[in-house]
mmCIF file with all atom_site columns, C-alpha atoms in Angstrom:
data_model
loop_
_atom_site.group_PDB
_atom_site.id
_atom_site.type_symbol
_atom_site.label_atom_id
_atom_site.label_alt_id
_atom_site.label_comp_id
_atom_site.label_asym_id
_atom_site.label_entity_id
_atom_site.label_seq_id
_atom_site.pdbx_PDB_ins_code
_atom_site.Cartn_x
_atom_site.Cartn_y
_atom_site.Cartn_z
_atom_site.occupancy
_atom_site.B_iso_or_equiv
_atom_site.pdbx_formal_charge
_atom_site.auth_seq_id
_atom_site.auth_comp_id
_atom_site.auth_asym_id
_atom_site.auth_atom_id
_atom_site.pdbx_PDB_model_num
ATOM 1  C CA . MET A 1 1  ? 0.000  0.000  0.000   1.00 63.00 ? 1  MET A CA 1
ATOM 2  C CA . THR A 1 2  ? 1.186  3.487  -0.811  1.00 89.00 ? 2  THR A CA 1
ATOM 3  C CA . VAL A 1 3  ? -0.023 6.241  1.480   1.00 95.00 ? 3  VAL A CA 1
ATOM 4  C CA . GLN A 1 4  ? 0.422  9.685  -0.037  1.00 95.00 ? 4  GLN A CA 1
ATOM 5  C CA . ILE A 1 5  ? 0.582  12.904 1.946   1.00 95.00 ? 5  ILE A CA 1
ATOM 6  C CA . GLN A 1 6  ? -0.778 16.077 0.394   1.00 94.00 ? 6  GLN A CA 1
ATOM 7  C CA . PRO A 1 7  ? 1.807  18.883 0.616   1.00 92.00 ? 7  PRO A CA 1
ATOM 8  C CA . ALA A 1 8  ? -0.720 21.569 1.625   1.00 91.00 ? 8  ALA A CA 1
ATOM 9  C CA . LYS A 1 9  ? -0.426 22.917 5.152   1.00 91.00 ? 9  LYS A CA 1
ATOM 10 C CA . PRO A 1 10 ? -3.389 23.370 7.497   1.00 93.00 ? 10 PRO A CA 1
ATOM 11 C CA . LYS A 1 11 ? -5.089 26.717 8.053   1.00 89.00 ? 11 LYS A CA 1
ATOM 12 C CA . ASP A 1 12 ? -3.126 29.192 10.155  1.00 88.00 ? 12 ASP A CA 1
ATOM 13 C CA . GLU A 1 13 ? -4.934 28.531 13.429  1.00 94.00 ? 13 GLU A CA 1
ATOM 14 C CA . HIS A 1 14 ? -4.078 24.826 13.039  1.00 97.00 ? 14 HIS A CA 1
ATOM 15 C CA . ASN A 1 15 ? -0.473 25.365 11.945  1.00 97.00 ? 15 ASN A CA 1
ATOM 16 C CA . GLY A 1 16 ? 1.648  25.893 15.043  1.00 97.00 ? 16 GLY A CA 1
ATOM 17 C CA . LEU A 1 17 ? 4.822  26.007 12.947  1.00 96.00 ? 17 LEU A CA 1
ATOM 18 C CA . ALA A 1 18 ? 3.958  29.572 11.959  1.00 94.00 ? 18 ALA A CA 1
ATOM 19 C CA . ASP A 1 19 ? 4.408  30.623 15.593  1.00 95.00 ? 19 ASP A CA 1
ATOM 20 C CA . ILE A 1 20 ? 7.991  29.338 15.720  1.00 96.00 ? 20 ILE A CA 1
ATOM 21 C CA . GLU A 1 21 ? 9.105  30.579 12.299  1.00 96.00 ? 21 GLU A CA 1
ATOM 22 C CA . ASP A 1 22 ? 11.623 33.032 13.810  1.00 97.00 ? 22 ASP A CA 1
ATOM 23 C CA . ARG A 1 23 ? 13.090 30.263 15.963  1.00 96.00 ? 23 ARG A CA 1
ATOM 24 C CA . ILE A 1 24 ? 13.479 28.000 12.917  1.00 97.00 ? 24 ILE A CA 1
ATOM 25 C CA . LEU A 1 25 ? 15.112 30.772 10.884  1.00 98.00 ? 25 LEU A CA 1
ATOM 26 C CA . ALA A 1 26 ? 17.529 31.531 13.737  1.00 98.00 ? 26 ALA A CA 1
ATOM 27 C CA . ASN A 1 27 ? 18.634 27.883 13.901  1.00 97.00 ? 27 ASN A CA 1
ATOM 28 C CA . PRO A 1 28 ? 17.892 26.216 10.551  1.00 96.00 ? 28 PRO A CA 1
ATOM 29 C CA . HIS A 1 29 ? 19.840 23.044 11.416  1.00 96.00 ? 29 HIS A CA 1
ATOM 30 C CA . GLN A 1 30 ? 17.711 22.185 14.443  1.00 94.00 ? 30 GLN A CA 1
ATOM 31 C CA . THR A 1 31 ? 15.290 19.291 14.446  1.00 95.00 ? 31 THR A CA 1
ATOM 32 C CA . VAL A 1 32 ? 11.688 20.346 15.031  1.00 97.00 ? 32 VAL A CA 1
ATOM 33 C CA . THR A 1 33 ? 9.487  17.803 16.797  1.00 97.00 ? 33 THR A CA 1
ATOM 34 C CA . VAL A 1 34 ? 5.790  18.137 15.979  1.00 98.00 ? 34 VAL A CA 1
ATOM 35 C CA . ILE A 1 35 ? 2.552  16.312 16.562  1.00 98.00 ? 35 ILE A CA 1
ATOM 36 C CA . THR A 1 36 ? 0.559  16.139 13.346  1.00 97.00 ? 36 THR A CA 1
ATOM 37 C CA . THR A 1 37 ? -2.994 14.950 12.811  1.00 98.00 ? 37 THR A CA 1
ATOM 38 C CA . TYR A 1 38 ? -3.972 13.809 9.323   1.00 98.00 ? 38 TYR A CA 1
ATOM 39 C CA . VAL A 1 39 ? -7.366 13.189 7.735   1.00 98.00 ? 39 VAL A CA 1
ATOM 40 C CA . VAL A 1 40 ? -8.137 11.246 4.566   1.00 98.00 ? 40 VAL A CA 1
ATOM 41 C CA . LYS A 1 41 ? -8.543 13.761 1.749   1.00 96.00 ? 41 LYS A CA 1
ATOM 42 C CA . LYS A 1 42 ? -9.395 11.171 -0.893  1.00 97.00 ? 42 LYS A CA 1
ATOM 43 C CA . ILE A 1 43 ? -8.898 7.579  -1.933  1.00 97.00 ? 43 ILE A CA 1
ATOM 44 C CA . THR A 1 44 ? -7.265 6.999  -5.294  1.00 95.00 ? 44 THR A CA 1
ATOM 45 C CA . GLU A 1 45 ? -7.739 3.830  -7.335  1.00 95.00 ? 45 GLU A CA 1
ATOM 46 C CA . ASP A 1 46 ? -5.739 2.580  -10.304 1.00 93.00 ? 46 ASP A CA 1
ATOM 47 C CA . VAL A 1 47 ? -8.446 1.003  -12.463 1.00 95.00 ? 47 VAL A CA 1
ATOM 48 C CA . GLU A 1 48 ? -5.931 -1.168 -14.331 1.00 96.00 ? 48 GLU A CA 1
ATOM 49 C CA . THR A 1 49 ? -4.412 -2.788 -11.240 1.00 94.00 ? 49 THR A CA 1
ATOM 50 C CA . GLY A 1 50 ? -7.217 -2.273 -8.740  1.00 94.00 ? 50 GLY A CA 1
ATOM 51 C CA . GLU A 1 51 ? -4.718 -0.809 -6.290  1.00 95.00 ? 51 GLU A CA 1
ATOM 52 C CA . ARG A 1 52 ? -6.284 1.720  -3.912  1.00 96.00 ? 52 ARG A CA 1
ATOM 53 C CA . TYR A 1 53 ? -4.436 4.108  -1.651  1.00 96.00 ? 53 TYR A CA 1
ATOM 54 C CA . PRO A 1 54 ? -5.329 7.001  0.621   1.00 97.00 ? 54 PRO A CA 1
ATOM 55 C CA . VAL A 1 55 ? -4.187 10.567 0.179   1.00 97.00 ? 55 VAL A CA 1
ATOM 56 C CA . LEU A 1 56 ? -3.805 12.256 3.557   1.00 98.00 ? 56 LEU A CA 1
ATOM 57 C CA . LYS A 1 57 ? -4.050 15.938 4.381   1.00 97.00 ? 57 LYS A CA 1
ATOM 58 C CA . ALA A 1 58 ? -2.531 17.564 7.469   1.00 97.00 ? 58 ALA A CA 1
ATOM 59 C CA . LYS A 1 59 ? -5.359 18.847 9.646   1.00 97.00 ? 59 LYS A CA 1
ATOM 60 C CA . HIS A 1 60 ? -3.345 20.120 12.609  1.00 98.00 ? 60 HIS A CA 1
ATOM 61 C CA . ILE A 1 61 ? 0.393  20.616 13.266  1.00 98.00 ? 61 ILE A CA 1
ATOM 62 C CA . GLU A 1 62 ? 1.756  21.613 16.651  1.00 98.00 ? 62 GLU A CA 1
ATOM 63 C CA . PRO A 1 63 ? 5.437  21.908 17.536  1.00 98.00 ? 63 PRO A CA 1
ATOM 64 C CA . VAL A 1 64 ? 6.418  20.266 20.809  1.00 98.00 ? 64 VAL A CA 1
ATOM 65 C CA . LEU A 1 65 ? 8.953  22.343 22.714  1.00 96.00 ? 65 LEU A CA 1
ATOM 66 C CA . GLY A 1 66 ? 10.824 22.312 26.007  1.00 94.00 ? 66 GLY A CA 1
ATOM 67 C CA . ASP A 1 67 ? 10.316 19.462 28.452  1.00 93.00 ? 67 ASP A CA 1
ATOM 68 C CA . ASP A 1 68 ? 7.362  18.139 26.442  1.00 97.00 ? 68 ASP A CA 1
ATOM 69 C CA . GLU A 1 69 ? 9.640  17.447 23.472  1.00 97.00 ? 69 GLU A CA 1
ATOM 70 C CA . ALA A 1 70 ? 11.446 14.616 25.284  1.00 96.00 ? 70 ALA A CA 1
ATOM 71 C CA . SER A 1 71 ? 8.084  13.018 26.135  1.00 96.00 ? 71 SER A CA 1
ATOM 72 C CA . ALA A 1 72 ? 6.905  13.326 22.525  1.00 97.00 ? 72 ALA A CA 1
ATOM 73 C CA . ILE A 1 73 ? 10.118 11.708 21.276  1.00 95.00 ? 73 ILE A CA 1
ATOM 74 C CA . GLU A 1 74 ? 9.689  8.847  23.761  1.00 95.00 ? 74 GLU A CA 1
ATOM 75 C CA . LEU A 1 75 ? 6.133  8.276  22.521  1.00 95.00 ? 75 LEU A CA 1
ATOM 76 C CA . ARG A 1 76 ? 7.289  8.340  18.898  1.00 95.00 ? 76 ARG A CA 1
ATOM 77 C CA . ASP A 1 77 ? 10.122 5.903  19.594  1.00 94.00 ? 77 ASP A CA 1
ATOM 78 C CA . ALA A 1 78 ? 7.812  3.534  21.500  1.00 95.00 ? 78 ALA A CA 1
ATOM 79 C CA . ALA A 1 79 ? 5.327  3.554  18.608  1.00 95.00 ? 79 ALA A CA 1
ATOM 80 C CA . TYR A 1 80 ? 8.165  2.891  16.156  1.00 94.00 ? 80 TYR A CA 1
ATOM 81 C CA . LYS A 1 81 ? 9.421  -0.039 18.246  1.00 95.00 ? 81 LYS A CA 1
ATOM 82 C CA . THR A 1 82 ? 5.904  -1.493 18.491  1.00 96.00 ? 82 THR A CA 1
ATOM 83 C CA . ARG A 1 83 ? 5.407  -1.188 14.724  1.00 94.00 ? 83 ARG A CA 1
ATOM 84 C CA . THR A 1 84 ? 8.826  -2.419 13.557  1.00 94.00 ? 84 THR A CA 1
ATOM 85 C CA . GLY A 1 85 ? 10.431 -4.256 16.459  1.00 94.00 ? 85 GLY A CA 1
ATOM 86 C CA . ALA A 1 86 ? 13.515 -2.049 16.000  1.00 91.00 ? 86 ALA A CA 1
ATOM 87 C CA . GLU A 1 87 ? 14.997 -0.278 19.003  1.00 83.00 ? 87 GLU A CA 1
ATOM 88 C CA . GLU A 1 88 ? 15.783 3.128  17.560  1.00 73.00 ? 88 GLU A CA 1
ATOM 89 C CA . LEU A 1 89 ? 15.184 5.363  14.592  1.00 64.00 ? 89 LEU A CA 1
ATOM 90 C CA . ASP A 1 90 ? 18.015 6.310  12.261  1.00 65.00 ? 90 ASP A CA 1
ATOM 91 C CA . LEU A 1 91 ? 17.548 10.070 12.203  1.00 63.00 ? 91 LEU A CA 1
ATOM 92 C CA . ASP A 1 92 ? 20.752 11.224 10.547  1.00 60.00 ? 92 ASP A CA 1
ATOM 93 C CA . PHE A 1 93 ? 19.671 14.587 9.174   1.00 51.00 ? 93 PHE A CA 1
ATOM 94 C CA . GLU A 1 94 ? 23.211 15.821 8.616   1.00 52.00 ? 94 GLU A CA 1
ATOM 95 C CA . GLY A 1 95 ? 25.371 15.240 5.600   1.00 46.00 ? 95 GLY A CA 1
ATOM 96 C CA . GLY A 1 96 ? 24.262 14.485 2.083   1.00 43.00 ? 96 GLY A CA 1
ATOM 97 C CA . ASP A 1 97 ? 24.343 16.738 -0.923  1.00 43.00 ? 97 ASP A CA 1
ATOM 98 C CA . ASP A 1 98 ? 20.973 18.433 -0.460  1.00 44.00 ? 98 ASP A CA 1
ATOM 99 C CA . GLU A 1 99 ? 22.383 21.694 0.902   1.00 40.00 ? 99 GLU A CA 1
#
């Protein structure tokens, strides 16, 4: 199954990233931890193969800052371990030729 995520952002009152824009600009190499809620925007079907997949749309994005960030990361890591059986995520955001 291929889940697609629509690139559109939620409306301003549901996009907490707008409130930390200055913080992101001041430290563009930081990792930003967020909690995001998605809704199904549509379901797409390939009539030749019969494959169906959902297209999700972000409904609400909130950055998690301060002491709450560590708790959010623990929850994320626990969910990852439950889903995959792996102990930790490989979150190497540095390096590469994308800069």
